[in-house]
XYZ file of C-alpha atoms in Angstrom:
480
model
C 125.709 99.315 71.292
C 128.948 101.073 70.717
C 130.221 101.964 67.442
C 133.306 101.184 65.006
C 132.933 104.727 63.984
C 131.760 103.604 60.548
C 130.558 107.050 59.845
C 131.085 107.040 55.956
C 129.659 103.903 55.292
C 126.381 103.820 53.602
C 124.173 100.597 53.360
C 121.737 99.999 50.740
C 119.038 97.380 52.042
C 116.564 95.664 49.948
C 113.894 92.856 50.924
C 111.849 90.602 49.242
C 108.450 92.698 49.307
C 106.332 90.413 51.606
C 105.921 91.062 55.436
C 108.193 88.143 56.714
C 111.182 89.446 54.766
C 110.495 93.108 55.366
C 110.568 92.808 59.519
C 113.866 91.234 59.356
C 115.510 93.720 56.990
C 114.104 95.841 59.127
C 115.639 95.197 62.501
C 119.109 94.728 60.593
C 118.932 97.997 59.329
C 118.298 99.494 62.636
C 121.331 97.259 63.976
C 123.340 98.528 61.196
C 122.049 102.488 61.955
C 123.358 101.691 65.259
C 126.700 101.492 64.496
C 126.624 104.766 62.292
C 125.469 103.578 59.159
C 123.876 105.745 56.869
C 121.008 103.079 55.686
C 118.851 103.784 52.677
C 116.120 101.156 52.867
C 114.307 100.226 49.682
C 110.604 98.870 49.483
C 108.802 98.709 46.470
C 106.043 101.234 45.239
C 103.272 98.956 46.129
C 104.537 98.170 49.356
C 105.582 101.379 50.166
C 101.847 102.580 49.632
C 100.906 99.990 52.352
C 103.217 101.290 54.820
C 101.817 104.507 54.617
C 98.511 103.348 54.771
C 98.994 101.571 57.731
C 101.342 103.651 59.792
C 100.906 107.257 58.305
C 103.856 109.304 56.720
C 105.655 109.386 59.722
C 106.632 105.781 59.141
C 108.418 106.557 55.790
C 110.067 110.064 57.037
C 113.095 108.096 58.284
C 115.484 109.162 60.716
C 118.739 110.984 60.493
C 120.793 109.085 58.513
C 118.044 106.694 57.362
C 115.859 107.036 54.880
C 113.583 105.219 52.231
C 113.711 104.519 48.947
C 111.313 102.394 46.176
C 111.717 100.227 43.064
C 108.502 98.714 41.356
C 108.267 95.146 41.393
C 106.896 95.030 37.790
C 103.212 93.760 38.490
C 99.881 95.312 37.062
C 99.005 98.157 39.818
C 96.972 97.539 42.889
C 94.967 98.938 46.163
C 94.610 95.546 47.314
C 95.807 95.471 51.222
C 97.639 92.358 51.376
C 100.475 90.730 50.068
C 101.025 89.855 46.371
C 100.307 86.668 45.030
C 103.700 85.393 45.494
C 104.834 83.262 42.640
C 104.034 86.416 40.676
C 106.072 88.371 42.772
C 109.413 86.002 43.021
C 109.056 85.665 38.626
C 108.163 89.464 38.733
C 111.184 90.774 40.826
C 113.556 88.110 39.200
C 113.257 89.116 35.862
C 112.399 92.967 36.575
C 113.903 94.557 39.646
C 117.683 94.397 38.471
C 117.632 97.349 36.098
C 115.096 100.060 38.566
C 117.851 98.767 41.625
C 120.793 99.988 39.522
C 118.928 103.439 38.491
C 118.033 104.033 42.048
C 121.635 103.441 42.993
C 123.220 105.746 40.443
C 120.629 108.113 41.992
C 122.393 107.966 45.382
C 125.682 107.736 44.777
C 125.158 111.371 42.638
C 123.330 113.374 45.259
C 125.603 115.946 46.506
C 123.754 115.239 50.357
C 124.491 111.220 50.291
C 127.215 109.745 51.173
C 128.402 107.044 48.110
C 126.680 103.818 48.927
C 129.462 101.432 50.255
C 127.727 98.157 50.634
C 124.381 96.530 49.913
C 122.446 94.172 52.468
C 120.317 91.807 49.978
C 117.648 89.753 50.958
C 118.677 85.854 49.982
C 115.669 85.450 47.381
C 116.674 88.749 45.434
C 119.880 87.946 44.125
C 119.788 90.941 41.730
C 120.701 93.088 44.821
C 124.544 90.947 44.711
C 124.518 91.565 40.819
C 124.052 95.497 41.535
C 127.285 95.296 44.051
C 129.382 93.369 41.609
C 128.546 96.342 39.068
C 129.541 99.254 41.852
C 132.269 96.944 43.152
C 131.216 96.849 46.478
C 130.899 94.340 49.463
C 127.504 92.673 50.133
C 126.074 90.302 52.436
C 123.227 88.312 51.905
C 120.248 88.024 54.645
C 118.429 84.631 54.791
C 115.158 85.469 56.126
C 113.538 82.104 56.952
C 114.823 79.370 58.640
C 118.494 77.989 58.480
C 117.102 74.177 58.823
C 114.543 75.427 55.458
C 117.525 76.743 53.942
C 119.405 73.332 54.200
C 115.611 71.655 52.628
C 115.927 74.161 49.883
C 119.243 73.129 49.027
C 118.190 69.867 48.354
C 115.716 70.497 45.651
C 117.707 69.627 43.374
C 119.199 66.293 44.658
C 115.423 65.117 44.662
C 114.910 65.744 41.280
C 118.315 64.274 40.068
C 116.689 61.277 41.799
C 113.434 61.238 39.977
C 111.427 62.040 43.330
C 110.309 65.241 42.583
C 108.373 66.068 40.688
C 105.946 63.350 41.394
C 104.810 61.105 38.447
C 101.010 62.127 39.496
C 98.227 63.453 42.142
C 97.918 60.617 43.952
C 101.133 61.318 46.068
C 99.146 63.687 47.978
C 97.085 61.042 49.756
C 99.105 57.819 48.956
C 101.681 57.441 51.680
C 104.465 59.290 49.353
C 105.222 62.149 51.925
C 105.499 60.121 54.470
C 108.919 58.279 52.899
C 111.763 59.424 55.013
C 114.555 61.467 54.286
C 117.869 60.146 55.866
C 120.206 61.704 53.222
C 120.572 64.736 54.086
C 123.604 65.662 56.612
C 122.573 67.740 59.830
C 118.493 66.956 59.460
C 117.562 63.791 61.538
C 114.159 62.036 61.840
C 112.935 63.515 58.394
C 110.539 63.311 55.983
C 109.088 64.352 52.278
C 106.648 65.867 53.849
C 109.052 67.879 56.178
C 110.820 69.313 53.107
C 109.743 73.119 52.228
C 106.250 72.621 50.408
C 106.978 73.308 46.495
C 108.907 70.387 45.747
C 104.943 69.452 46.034
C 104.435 69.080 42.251
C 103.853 67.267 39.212
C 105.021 70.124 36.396
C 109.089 70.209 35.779
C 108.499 73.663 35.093
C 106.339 74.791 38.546
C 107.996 78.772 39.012
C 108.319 77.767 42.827
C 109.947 74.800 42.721
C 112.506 76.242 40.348
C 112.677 79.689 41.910
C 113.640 77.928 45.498
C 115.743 75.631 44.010
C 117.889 78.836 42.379
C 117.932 81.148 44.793
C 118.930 78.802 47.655
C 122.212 78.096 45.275
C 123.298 81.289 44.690
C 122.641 82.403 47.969
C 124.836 79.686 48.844
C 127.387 80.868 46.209
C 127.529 84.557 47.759
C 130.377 85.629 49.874
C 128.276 86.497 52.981
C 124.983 85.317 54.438
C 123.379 86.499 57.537
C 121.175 83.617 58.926
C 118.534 85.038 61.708
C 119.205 82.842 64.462
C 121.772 81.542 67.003
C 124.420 79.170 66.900
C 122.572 76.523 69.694
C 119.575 76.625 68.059
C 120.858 75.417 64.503
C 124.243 74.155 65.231
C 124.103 71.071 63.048
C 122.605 72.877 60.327
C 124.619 75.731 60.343
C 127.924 73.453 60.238
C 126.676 71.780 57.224
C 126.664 75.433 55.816
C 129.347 76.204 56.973
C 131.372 73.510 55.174
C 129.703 74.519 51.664
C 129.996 78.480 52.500
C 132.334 79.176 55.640
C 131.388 82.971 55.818
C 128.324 82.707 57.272
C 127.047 84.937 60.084
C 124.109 83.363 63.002
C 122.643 86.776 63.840
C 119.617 86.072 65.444
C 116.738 86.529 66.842
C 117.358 90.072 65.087
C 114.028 91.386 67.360
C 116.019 90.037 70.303
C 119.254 91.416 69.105
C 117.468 94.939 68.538
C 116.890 95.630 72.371
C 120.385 96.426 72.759
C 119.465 100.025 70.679
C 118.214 102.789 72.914
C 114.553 103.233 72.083
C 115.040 106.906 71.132
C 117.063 106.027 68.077
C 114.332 104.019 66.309
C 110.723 104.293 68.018
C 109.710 105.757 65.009
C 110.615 102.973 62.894
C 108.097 100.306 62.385
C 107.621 98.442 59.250
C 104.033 96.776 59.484
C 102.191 96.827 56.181
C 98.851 96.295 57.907
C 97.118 98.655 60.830
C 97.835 96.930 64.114
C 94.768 96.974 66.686
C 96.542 97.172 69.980
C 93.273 97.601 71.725
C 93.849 93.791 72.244
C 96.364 94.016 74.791
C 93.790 95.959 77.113
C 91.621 92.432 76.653
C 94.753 90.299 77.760
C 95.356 92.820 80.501
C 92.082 91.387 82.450
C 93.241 87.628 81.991
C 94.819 84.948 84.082
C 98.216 84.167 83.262
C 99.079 81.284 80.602
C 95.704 81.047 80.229
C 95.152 82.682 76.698
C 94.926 80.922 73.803
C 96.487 83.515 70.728
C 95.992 82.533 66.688
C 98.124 83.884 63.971
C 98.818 82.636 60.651
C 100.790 85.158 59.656
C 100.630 87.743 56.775
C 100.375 85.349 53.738
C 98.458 81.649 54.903
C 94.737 81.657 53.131
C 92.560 78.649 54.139
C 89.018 76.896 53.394
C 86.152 78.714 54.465
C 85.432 75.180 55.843
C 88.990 75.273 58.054
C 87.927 78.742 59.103
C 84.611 77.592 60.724
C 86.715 74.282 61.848
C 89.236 76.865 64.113
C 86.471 78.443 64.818
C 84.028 75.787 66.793
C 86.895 73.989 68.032
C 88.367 77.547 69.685
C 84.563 77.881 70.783
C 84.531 74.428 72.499
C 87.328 74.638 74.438
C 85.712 77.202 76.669
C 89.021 78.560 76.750
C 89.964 82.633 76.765
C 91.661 83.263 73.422
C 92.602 86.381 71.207
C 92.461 85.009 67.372
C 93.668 87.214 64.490
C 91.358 87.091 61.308
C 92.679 88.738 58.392
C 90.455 89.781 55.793
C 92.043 87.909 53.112
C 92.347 84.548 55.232
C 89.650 83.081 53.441
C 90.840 81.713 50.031
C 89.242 84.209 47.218
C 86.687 85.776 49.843
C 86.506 87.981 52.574
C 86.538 86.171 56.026
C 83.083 85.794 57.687
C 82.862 84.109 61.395
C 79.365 82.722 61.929
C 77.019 85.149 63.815
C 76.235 82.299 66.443
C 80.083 81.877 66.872
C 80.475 85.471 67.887
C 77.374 85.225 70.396
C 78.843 81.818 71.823
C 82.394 83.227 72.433
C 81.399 86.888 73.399
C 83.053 86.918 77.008
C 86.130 84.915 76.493
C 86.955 85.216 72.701
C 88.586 88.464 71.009
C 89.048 88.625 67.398
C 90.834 90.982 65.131
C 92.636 91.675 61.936
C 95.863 92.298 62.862
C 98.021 92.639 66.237
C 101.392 93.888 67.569
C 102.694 90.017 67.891
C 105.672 90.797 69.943
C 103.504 92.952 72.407
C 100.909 90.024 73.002
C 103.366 86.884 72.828
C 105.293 88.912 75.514
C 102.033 89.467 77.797
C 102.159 87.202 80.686
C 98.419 86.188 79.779
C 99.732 84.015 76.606
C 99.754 80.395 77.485
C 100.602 78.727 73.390
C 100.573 80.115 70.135
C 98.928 77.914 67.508
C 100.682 79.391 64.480
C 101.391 78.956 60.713
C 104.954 78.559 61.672
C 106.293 81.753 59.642
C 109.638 82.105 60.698
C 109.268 85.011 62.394
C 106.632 84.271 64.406
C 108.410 81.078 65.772
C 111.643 83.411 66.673
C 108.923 85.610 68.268
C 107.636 83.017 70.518
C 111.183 81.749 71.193
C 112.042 84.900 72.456
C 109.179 85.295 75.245
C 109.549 81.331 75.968
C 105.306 80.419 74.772
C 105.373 77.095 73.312
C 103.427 75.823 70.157
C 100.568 74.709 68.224
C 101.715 74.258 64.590
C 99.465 73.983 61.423
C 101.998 75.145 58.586
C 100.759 76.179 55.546
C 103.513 76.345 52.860
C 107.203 76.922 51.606
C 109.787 75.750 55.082
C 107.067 76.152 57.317
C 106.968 72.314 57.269
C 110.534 72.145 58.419
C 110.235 74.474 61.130
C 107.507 72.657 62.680
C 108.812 69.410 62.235
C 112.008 70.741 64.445
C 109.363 72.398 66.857
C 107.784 69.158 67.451
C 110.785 66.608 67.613
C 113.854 68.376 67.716
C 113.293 71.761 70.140
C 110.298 70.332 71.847
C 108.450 73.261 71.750
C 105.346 72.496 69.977
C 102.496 70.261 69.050
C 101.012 69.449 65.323
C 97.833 69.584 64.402
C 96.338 67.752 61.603
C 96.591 69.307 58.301
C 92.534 68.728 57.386
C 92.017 70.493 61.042
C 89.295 69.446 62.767
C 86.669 71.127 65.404
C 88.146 68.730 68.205
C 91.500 68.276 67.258
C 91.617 71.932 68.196
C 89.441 71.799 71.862
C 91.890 68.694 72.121
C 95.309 70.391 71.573
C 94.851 73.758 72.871
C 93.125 72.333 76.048
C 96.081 69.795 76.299
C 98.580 73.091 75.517
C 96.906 75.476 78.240
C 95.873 72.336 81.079
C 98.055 68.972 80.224
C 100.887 67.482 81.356
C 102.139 67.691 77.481
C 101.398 71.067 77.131
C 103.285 71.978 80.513
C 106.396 70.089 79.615
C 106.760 71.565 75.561
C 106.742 75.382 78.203
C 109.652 74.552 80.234
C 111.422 73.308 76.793
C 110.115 76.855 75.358
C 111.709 78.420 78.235
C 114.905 76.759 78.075
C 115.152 78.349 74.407
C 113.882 81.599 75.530
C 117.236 81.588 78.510
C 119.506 80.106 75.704
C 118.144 82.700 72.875
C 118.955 85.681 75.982
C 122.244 84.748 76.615
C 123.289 84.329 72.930
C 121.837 88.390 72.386
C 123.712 89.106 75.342
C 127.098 91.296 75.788
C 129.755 88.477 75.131
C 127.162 86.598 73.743
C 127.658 84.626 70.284
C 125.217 86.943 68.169
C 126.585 90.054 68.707
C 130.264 88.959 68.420
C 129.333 87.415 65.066
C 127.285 91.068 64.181
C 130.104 93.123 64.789
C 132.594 90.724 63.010
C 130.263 90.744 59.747
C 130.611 94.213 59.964
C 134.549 94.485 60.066
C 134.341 91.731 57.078
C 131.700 91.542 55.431
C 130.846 95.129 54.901
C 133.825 97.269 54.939
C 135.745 97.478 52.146
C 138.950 95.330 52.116
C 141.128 98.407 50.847
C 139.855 101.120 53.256
């Protein structure tokens, strides 16, 4: 990728401190080395601690011109290796981040080696990075993380209280038909429902922190004066000219991972921003498999489950006689480690691999991948965009809802399974996935995307002629 030259400019970038916001930040601040940015990226202590863990203290040494920084996030301390409980964490960084970000910037901008920071890249649920660049006075842009189309379902937290939906009078909506009532209000999302809208709306207390937290965030990141959404203009056109009306200086950068093979390996091999150890020993196991014939589980870095659900994946991945590689964090299991049933292991000891955590893009990009039956994580579904492997979706929380919802009826690129999985709705869906005629035509809609998603990350492609123009207005200040 060539380069404006911007050799003076420094960027300050800050995620929220949870795996699915750090990977994006991530790739965006390699973009943004790319075109000569000095890039000071900012995790916080705890998180920081995990990075080391997992990739040694080569991962934190940086690169010319890019190094790392850390603010505390204001909980108690802990060794635990996995992510924070996370309405502590969005109350915690909201109400304690603001004045450690400001410190660490004064720090910077009065080290005789730095160059003065010139911009700040703010993740769109920390809004006290855009408070910190209205105190320096300089530009900032905004990146939205998850999904554009959960963006648009945040937004509309607050119509559904204003009209006494939400929150709900009692329990019983969980199992009463409510969720099912359909949503036909809201401009650029067809064919919705209650249930489709991001999961903490899913309440009875006026006061719930994540219901009010979403609700907040998604309006001042709407407020800002930039936001970087991580995806392409085809995928999300409706929703992104919905935005686009409210907030017109929006940028579709996306699928940053696809947008990041345009930089030269050499300038960022050594930057990798996993929190946990990645067994790669996996992709040796997928190297002796038939193509599309692998079945590969991954619910992501923050879904917990039933023991119950566990054993229920577990028989029905077992059943299907089918090869699959299944990631099983440690902390899957809700408030115990996770503990697959020594007859399970015996039963799937030639055809099943298991393991706590994987490189994703590595394996979704092995030709032996035939569906993904994820948590729906936005990442993870621009993952499987990318290498064209359709979909099994069982979302857990927050937009993961909406993202499967337009994965099933509006993309065509995956399947649902039942909430309260079952042992055979999984032989039924990943055997339909890997052998039917449903699972063959969701992977030539999956490849479609995977063409379309190329072509947009291409030269003269849409995403990086919005990427460089977010640079030139976004991030440059208007008087130099």
């Amino acid at each position: 990728m060539d380069s404006f030259g911007a050799t003076k400019s420094h960027a300050v970038c800050v995620p929220f401190p949870a795996q699915g916001h750090v990977n994006p930040m991530m790739q965006l601040a390699k973009l943004l080395h790319s075109k000569r940015f000095h890039i000071t990226y900012v995790n916080t202590e705890f998180n920081h601690g995990r990075l080391i863990r997992s990739r040694g203290e080569e991962a934190v040494k940086g690169l010319p011109d890019f190094q790392f920084e850390t603010i505390p996030d204001g909980l108690p301390p802990s060794d635990r290796d996995a992510t924070q409980e996370v309405p502590s964490l969005c109350e915690s960084t909201r109400k304690t981040c603001f004045a450690p970000f400001l410190e660490l910037l004064a720090k910077l901008n009065s080290s005789p080696e730095l160059r003065p920071v010139t911009c700040i890249v703010s993740d769109g649920i920390m809004n006290f990075g855009i408070k910190a660049a209205e105190v320096l006075g300089v530009p900032y842009v905004q990146l939205w993380t998850s999904s554009t189309c959960g963006f648009l379902g945040y937004l509309k937290y607050r119509e559904l209280t204003e009209r006494g939906i939400v929150p709900f009078k009692d329990e019983n909506f969980v199992g009463d038909g409510t969720l099912d009532m359909p949503i036909d209000w809201v401009p650029g999302m067809n064919n919705m429902r209650l249930k489709d809208i991001p999961s903490f709306i899913r309440t009875t207390n006026p006061d719930d922190i994540m219901l009010n937290f979403a609700m907040s965030v998604s309006e001042e990141c709407l407020k800002s004066t930039s936001i970087i959404f991580n995806t392409f203009d085809e995928l999300d056109k409706e929703v992104l000219e919905v935005i686009a009306a409210k907030s017109p200086d929006n940028y579709a950068i996306g699928p940053l991972n696809l947008l990041c093979r345009q930089i030269p390996e050499s300038q960022c091999k050594s930057l990798n921003s996993s929190l946990w150890k990645e067994d790669a020993s996996c992709i040796e196991w997928l190297n002796k498999m038939e193509p599309k014939s692998v079945v590969y589980v991954n619910y992501g870095s923050v879904t917990v489950m039933s023991d119950h659900h566990l054993k229920e994946f577990a028989w029905g991945l077992a059943n299907s006689k089918l090869p699959f590689l299944w990631i099983v964090r440690p902390d899957v299991v809700m408030g115990e480690s996770a503990v697959l049933p020594k007859e399970f292991m015996e039963e799937i000891k030639d055809r099943g691999f298991t393991t706590s955590w994987c490189p994703q893009e590595q394996v979704l990009s092995h030709p032996a991948v035939g569906v993904f039956l994820t948590h729906c994580g936005w990442n993870s579904m621009l993952e499987a965009i990318c290498e064209g492997v359709p979909l099994i979706c069982w979302p857990f929380f927050a937009e993961q809802q909406t993202n499967c919802r337009y994965a099933c009826t509006k993309w065509g690129i995956g399947m649902e399974i039942n909430p309260d999985v079952t042992r055979d709705d999984v032989k039924a869906l990943v055997k339909e996935m890997i052998e039917g005629d449903e699972g063959k035509r969701t992977r030539q809609m999956a490849t479609e995307w995977k063409k379309k998603a190329e072509a947009a990350n291409s030269i003269g492609g849409s995403c990086l002629g919005n990427f460089d123009r977010m640079i030139k207005k976004a991030l440059h200040h208007k008087t130099s």
